[in-house]
Coordinates of C-alpha atoms and ligand atoms in Angstrom, one line a residue:
M1 CA 52.3 69.6 35.8
A2 CA 53.2 72.6 33.6
R3 CA 49.8 73.2 32.2
L4 CA 47.7 71.8 35.0
V5 CA 48.1 74.8 37.3
D6 CA 45.4 77.2 38.5
R7 CA 42.6 75.2 36.8
T8 CA 39.2 74.1 37.7
I9 CA 39.1 70.3 37.3
L10 CA 35.9 68.3 37.4
I11 CA 36.3 64.5 37.8
V12 CA 33.1 62.5 37.4
G13 CA 33.7 59.0 38.9
A14 CA 36.2 60.0 41.6
S15 CA 35.2 57.9 44.6
S16 CA 37.6 55.0 43.9
G17 CA 40.1 53.6 41.3
I18 CA 41.6 55.7 38.6
G19 CA 39.4 58.8 39.2
A20 CA 40.2 59.0 42.9
Q21 CA 43.9 58.7 42.3
V22 CA 43.8 61.4 39.6
A23 CA 41.9 63.7 42.0
R24 CA 44.7 63.2 44.5
D25 CA 47.4 63.7 41.9
V26 CA 46.0 67.0 40.5
A27 CA 45.5 68.5 44.0
G28 CA 47.6 71.5 44.9
H29 CA 49.3 73.6 42.2
G30 CA 46.5 76.3 42.6
N31 CA 44.0 73.9 41.1
R32 CA 40.3 73.8 42.2
V33 CA 38.8 70.4 42.1
A34 CA 35.3 69.0 42.0
V35 CA 34.7 65.3 42.5
V36 CA 31.5 63.4 41.7
A37 CA 30.3 59.9 42.4
R38 CA 27.4 58.1 44.1
R39 CA 29.2 56.7 47.2
A40 CA 29.2 59.7 49.6
A41 CA 31.7 58.3 52.2
E42 CA 34.3 57.3 49.7
L43 CA 33.9 60.6 47.8
A44 CA 34.3 62.6 51.1
A45 CA 37.6 60.7 51.8
V46 CA 39.0 61.7 48.4
A47 CA 37.8 65.3 48.8
A48 CA 39.5 65.4 52.2
D49 CA 42.8 64.3 50.7
V50 CA 42.5 66.9 47.9
R51 CA 41.8 69.7 50.5
A52 CA 44.8 68.5 52.6
A53 CA 47.0 68.9 49.5
G54 CA 45.9 72.6 49.3
S55 CA 43.0 72.6 46.7
P56 CA 39.5 73.8 47.4
C57 CA 37.3 70.8 46.6
L58 CA 33.6 70.3 46.0
D59 CA 32.4 66.8 46.6
I60 CA 29.1 66.2 44.9
V61 CA 27.1 63.0 45.3
A62 CA 25.2 62.5 42.0
D63 CA 24.3 59.6 39.7
A64 CA 25.7 60.1 36.2
L65 CA 22.7 58.1 34.8
D66 CA 20.5 61.1 35.7
P67 CA 20.9 63.9 33.1
V68 CA 19.2 66.5 35.2
A69 CA 21.6 65.8 38.1
A70 CA 24.6 65.9 35.7
A71 CA 23.6 69.3 34.3
A72 CA 23.2 70.6 37.9
V73 CA 26.7 69.4 38.7
V74 CA 28.2 71.3 35.8
A75 CA 26.2 74.4 36.7
R76 CA 27.2 74.2 40.3
V77 CA 30.9 73.8 39.6
A78 CA 30.8 76.7 37.2
A79 CA 28.9 78.9 39.7
E80 CA 31.4 78.0 42.5
F81 CA 34.6 78.3 40.6
G82 CA 33.8 80.4 37.6
T83 CA 34.7 78.0 34.8
V84 CA 35.2 74.3 34.2
D85 CA 38.7 74.2 32.6
V86 CA 39.2 70.4 32.6
A87 CA 36.5 67.7 32.9
L88 CA 37.5 64.1 33.2
L89 CA 34.5 61.8 32.5
N90 CA 35.6 58.7 34.2
A91 CA 32.4 57.0 35.3
G92 CA 32.1 53.6 33.8
Q93 CA 31.9 49.9 34.5
G94 CA 32.7 46.7 32.5
P95 CA 31.0 43.7 34.1
D96 CA 32.0 40.2 33.0
M97 CA 29.2 39.3 30.5
A98 CA 29.1 36.2 28.3
M99 CA 26.9 36.8 25.2
A100 CA 25.5 33.3 25.5
E101 CA 23.9 34.4 28.8
A102 CA 23.3 38.1 28.5
G103 CA 19.7 39.3 28.2
V104 CA 18.7 42.4 26.2
A105 CA 18.3 44.4 29.4
D106 CA 21.8 43.4 30.5
V107 CA 23.4 44.6 27.3
A108 CA 21.4 47.9 27.4
R109 CA 22.4 48.4 31.0
V110 CA 26.1 48.2 30.2
M111 CA 25.5 50.8 27.4
A112 CA 23.9 53.1 29.9
L113 CA 26.7 52.6 32.5
N114 CA 29.3 53.7 30.0
Y115 CA 27.6 55.6 27.2
D116 CA 24.7 57.4 28.8
V117 CA 26.8 58.5 31.8
T118 CA 29.2 60.2 29.4
V119 CA 26.5 61.8 27.2
N120 CA 24.7 63.2 30.3
Y121 CA 27.8 65.3 31.2
L122 CA 29.0 65.9 27.6
V123 CA 26.0 68.0 26.6
P124 CA 26.0 70.4 29.5
L125 CA 29.8 70.6 29.5
I126 CA 29.8 71.6 25.8
A127 CA 27.3 74.3 26.5
Q128 CA 29.4 75.6 29.5
L129 CA 32.7 75.4 27.6
R130 CA 31.2 77.3 24.6
R131 CA 30.0 80.0 27.1
Q132 CA 33.5 80.3 28.7
G133 CA 35.5 80.2 25.4
G134 CA 36.9 76.6 25.5
G135 CA 38.3 73.9 27.7
L136 CA 39.3 70.2 27.8
I137 CA 36.9 67.3 28.0
A138 CA 38.7 64.0 28.7
Q139 CA 37.1 60.6 28.9
T140 CA 38.3 57.4 30.3
N141 CA 37.6 55.0 27.5
S142 CA 39.4 51.6 27.3
L143 CA 41.5 49.6 25.0
A144 CA 38.4 47.3 25.0
G145 CA 36.7 50.1 23.1
L146 CA 39.1 49.5 20.1
M147 CA 38.0 45.9 19.6
G148 CA 35.4 43.4 20.8
I149 CA 36.8 41.6 23.8
P150 CA 35.3 38.2 24.7
R151 CA 33.0 38.4 27.8
Q152 CA 33.3 42.2 27.5
G153 CA 31.3 42.6 24.3
P154 CA 28.6 45.0 25.6
Y155 CA 31.4 47.1 27.4
S156 CA 33.5 47.1 24.3
A157 CA 30.5 48.3 22.2
A158 CA 29.6 51.0 24.7
K159 CA 33.2 52.4 24.9
A160 CA 33.4 52.2 21.1
A161 CA 30.2 54.3 20.8
V162 CA 31.7 56.9 23.2
R163 CA 34.9 56.9 21.2
T164 CA 33.2 57.7 17.9
L165 CA 31.0 60.4 19.5
L166 CA 34.0 62.2 20.9
D167 CA 35.9 61.8 17.6
A168 CA 33.1 63.7 15.9
A169 CA 32.8 66.3 18.7
R170 CA 36.5 66.9 18.6
V171 CA 36.4 67.9 14.9
E172 CA 33.2 70.0 15.2
L173 CA 34.2 71.9 18.3
A174 CA 37.9 72.6 17.7
P175 CA 37.1 76.0 16.3
E176 CA 35.5 77.0 19.6
G177 CA 38.6 76.0 21.6
I178 CA 37.0 72.8 23.0
R179 CA 39.5 70.0 23.1
F180 CA 38.8 66.3 23.6
T181 CA 41.2 63.6 24.9
S182 CA 40.2 60.0 24.9
L183 CA 42.1 57.8 27.3
Y184 CA 42.5 54.1 26.5
P185 CA 43.8 52.2 29.6
G186 CA 44.6 48.5 29.4
F187 CA 44.1 46.5 32.5
V188 CA 44.3 48.5 35.8
A189 CA 44.4 46.8 39.2
T190 CA 41.4 48.6 40.7
A191 CA 39.4 47.0 43.4
R192 CA 36.3 46.4 41.3
V193 CA 38.0 44.7 38.3
S194 CA 40.4 42.7 40.5
A195 CA 37.4 40.6 41.8
D196 CA 36.1 39.5 38.4
G197 CA 38.5 36.6 37.9
L198 CA 39.3 37.4 34.2
P199 CA 42.9 37.2 33.0
K200 CA 44.6 40.6 32.8
P201 CA 47.8 40.6 30.8
F202 CA 50.2 43.6 31.4
Q203 CA 48.0 44.9 34.3
I204 CA 49.2 48.2 35.8
S205 CA 48.5 49.8 39.2
E206 CA 46.0 52.6 39.9
K207 CA 48.9 55.0 40.5
Q208 CA 50.6 54.1 37.2
A209 CA 47.3 54.6 35.4
A210 CA 46.6 58.0 37.1
R211 CA 50.1 59.2 36.1
H212 CA 49.3 58.4 32.5
V213 CA 45.9 60.2 32.8
V214 CA 47.5 63.3 34.4
R215 CA 50.2 63.5 31.7
A216 CA 47.4 63.3 29.0
L217 CA 45.4 66.1 30.8
R218 CA 48.5 68.2 30.6
R219 CA 49.5 67.4 27.0
E220 CA 46.0 67.0 25.6
P221 CA 46.6 64.5 22.8
A222 CA 43.4 63.4 21.0
N223 CA 44.1 59.8 22.1
A224 CA 46.3 58.4 24.8
S225 CA 46.7 54.6 25.1
F226 CA 48.6 52.9 28.0
P227 CA 50.5 50.8 28.9
W228 CA 52.3 50.5 25.6
T229 CA 52.4 46.7 25.9
T230 CA 48.6 46.2 25.9
S231 CA 48.2 49.0 23.4
A232 CA 50.6 47.3 21.0
L233 CA 48.9 43.9 21.6
V234 CA 45.5 45.4 20.7
R235 CA 46.8 47.2 17.6
F236 CA 48.5 44.0 16.5
L237 CA 45.3 41.9 17.0
R238 CA 43.3 44.5 15.0
V239 CA 45.5 43.9 11.8
L240 CA 45.4 40.1 12.1
P241 CA 42.9 38.1 10.0
A242 CA 39.7 37.6 12.1
P243 CA 40.2 33.8 12.6
V244 CA 43.7 34.4 14.0
S245 CA 42.8 37.3 16.3
G246 CA 39.7 35.3 17.4
A247 CA 41.8 32.4 18.4
V248 CA 44.3 34.6 20.3
L249 CA 41.4 36.4 22.1
R250 CA 39.7 33.1 23.0
K251 CA 43.0 31.9 24.5
L252 CA 43.5 35.2 26.4
A253 CA 39.9 35.0 27.7
G254 CA 41.0 31.6 29.1
R255 CA 38.2 29.6 27.5
R256 CA 38.3 27.9 24.1
E257 CA 34.7 26.5 23.8
P258 CA 31.4 28.3 23.9
D259 CA 30.3 25.9 26.7
G260 CA 33.3 26.9 28.7
L261 CA 32.4 30.5 28.2
R262 CA 28.8 29.8 29.4
A263 CA 30.1 27.9 32.5
A264 CA 32.5 30.6 33.3
G265 CA 29.7 33.2 33.0
R266 CA 27.5 31.2 35.5
R267 CA 30.4 30.8 37.9
S268 CA 31.1 34.5 37.9
R269 CA 27.5 35.3 38.7
G270 CA 27.5 32.8 41.6
A271 CA 24.9 30.6 40.0
Ligands
NAP301 N1 40.3 49.1 35.8 C1 40.5 48.8 34.5 O1 41.1 47.8 34.2 C2 40.0 49.7 33.4 C3 40.5 49.5 32.1 C4 40.1 50.4 31.1 C5 39.2 51.4 31.4 N2 38.7 51.5 32.6 C6 37.7 52.6 32.8 O2 38.2 53.4 33.8 C7 37.1 54.1 34.4 C8 37.3 54.0 35.9 O3 37.2 52.7 36.4 P1 38.0 52.1 37.6 O4 38.6 50.8 37.1 O5 38.9 53.1 38.2 O6 36.8 51.6 38.5 P2 36.1 52.1 39.7 O7 37.0 52.2 40.9 O8 34.8 51.4 39.8 O9 35.7 53.6 39.3 C9 34.6 54.0 38.7 C10 34.2 55.4 39.2 O10 33.0 55.8 38.5 C11 32.0 56.1 39.5 N3 30.7 55.8 38.8 C12 30.3 54.6 38.2 N4 29.1 54.7 37.8 C13 28.6 56.0 38.2 C14 27.4 56.7 38.0 N5 26.4 56.1 37.5 N6 27.3 57.9 38.5 C15 28.4 58.5 39.2 N7 29.6 57.9 39.3 C16 29.7 56.6 38.8 C17 32.3 55.2 40.7 O11 31.8 55.7 41.9 P3 30.4 55.3 42.6 O12 30.2 53.8 42.5 O13 30.7 55.8 44.0 O14 29.3 56.1 41.9 C18 33.8 55.3 40.7 O15 34.2 56.4 41.4 C19 35.9 53.4 33.9 O16 35.3 54.2 32.9 C20 36.4 52.1 33.3 O17 35.5 51.7 32.3 C21 39.1 50.7 33.6

């Protein structure tokens, strides 16, 4: 944890899964931690663990879909702790969604759940980091943001949009000392995704994922993909001709025919 010492660390999306584990892993070491999510009880439990490990911890219940609330969170953390040294924008959700069944509102909703929640924090954070002379903004993207994954199309698209936005911000804001790290996990066995019934090759545990994230927060690479197996698979698929990669992806998604995809979509929604 060489460089994650005596920092103020804000984690948006910290009540469960990867974000909760990262909060627990960065606790102590002189760090001050702020955790944010919508579920108050789950968030309070994470904050209690962080405090027990020796860090002051603010737990703030706020919906990242609300830009006013997001700006207030950033202002409150800066007021309480003086700076925001590291922000992990981790809120996001990738529901199983077959394009044969998705409505326009469904697709727009997934964009909001992954893109808007990031932008709502990104803007006030950039202002805060400019005022204080720099800092790190990390974001939990996904290997699904590097290519269109069947039944995860709207999610892939939303994560890809975040990726390109941060790529531009990284170049623009480097002269002001603002760094950006995009994290690209493969499948992680968190409670929410475990229930969706989709195949998950090379899945890793929450604890393994959090270790990768904390290492990246320490080293601050522009991009960190993990585990290497899924990362290599995605990179390989991207250089294959589209009909070949399409056939592999259909097989991995567990359905070969569009009808099968539709039936699977209906089943997953309990229809
Ligand atoms: N699990 C995987 O296989 C996987 C793979 C690649 C990338 N990811 C990405 O990793 C991140 C974390 O996901 P996870 O798997 O750890 O799932 P998770 O347990 O559902 O974690 C998501 C966190 O974000 C919070 N959140 C979601 N929407 C929010 C909102 N509108 N406002 C505030 N907080 C919000 C959730 O808390 P509340 O519900 O309490 O608000 C929760 O704390 C996501 O961005 C996801 O896309 C996950």
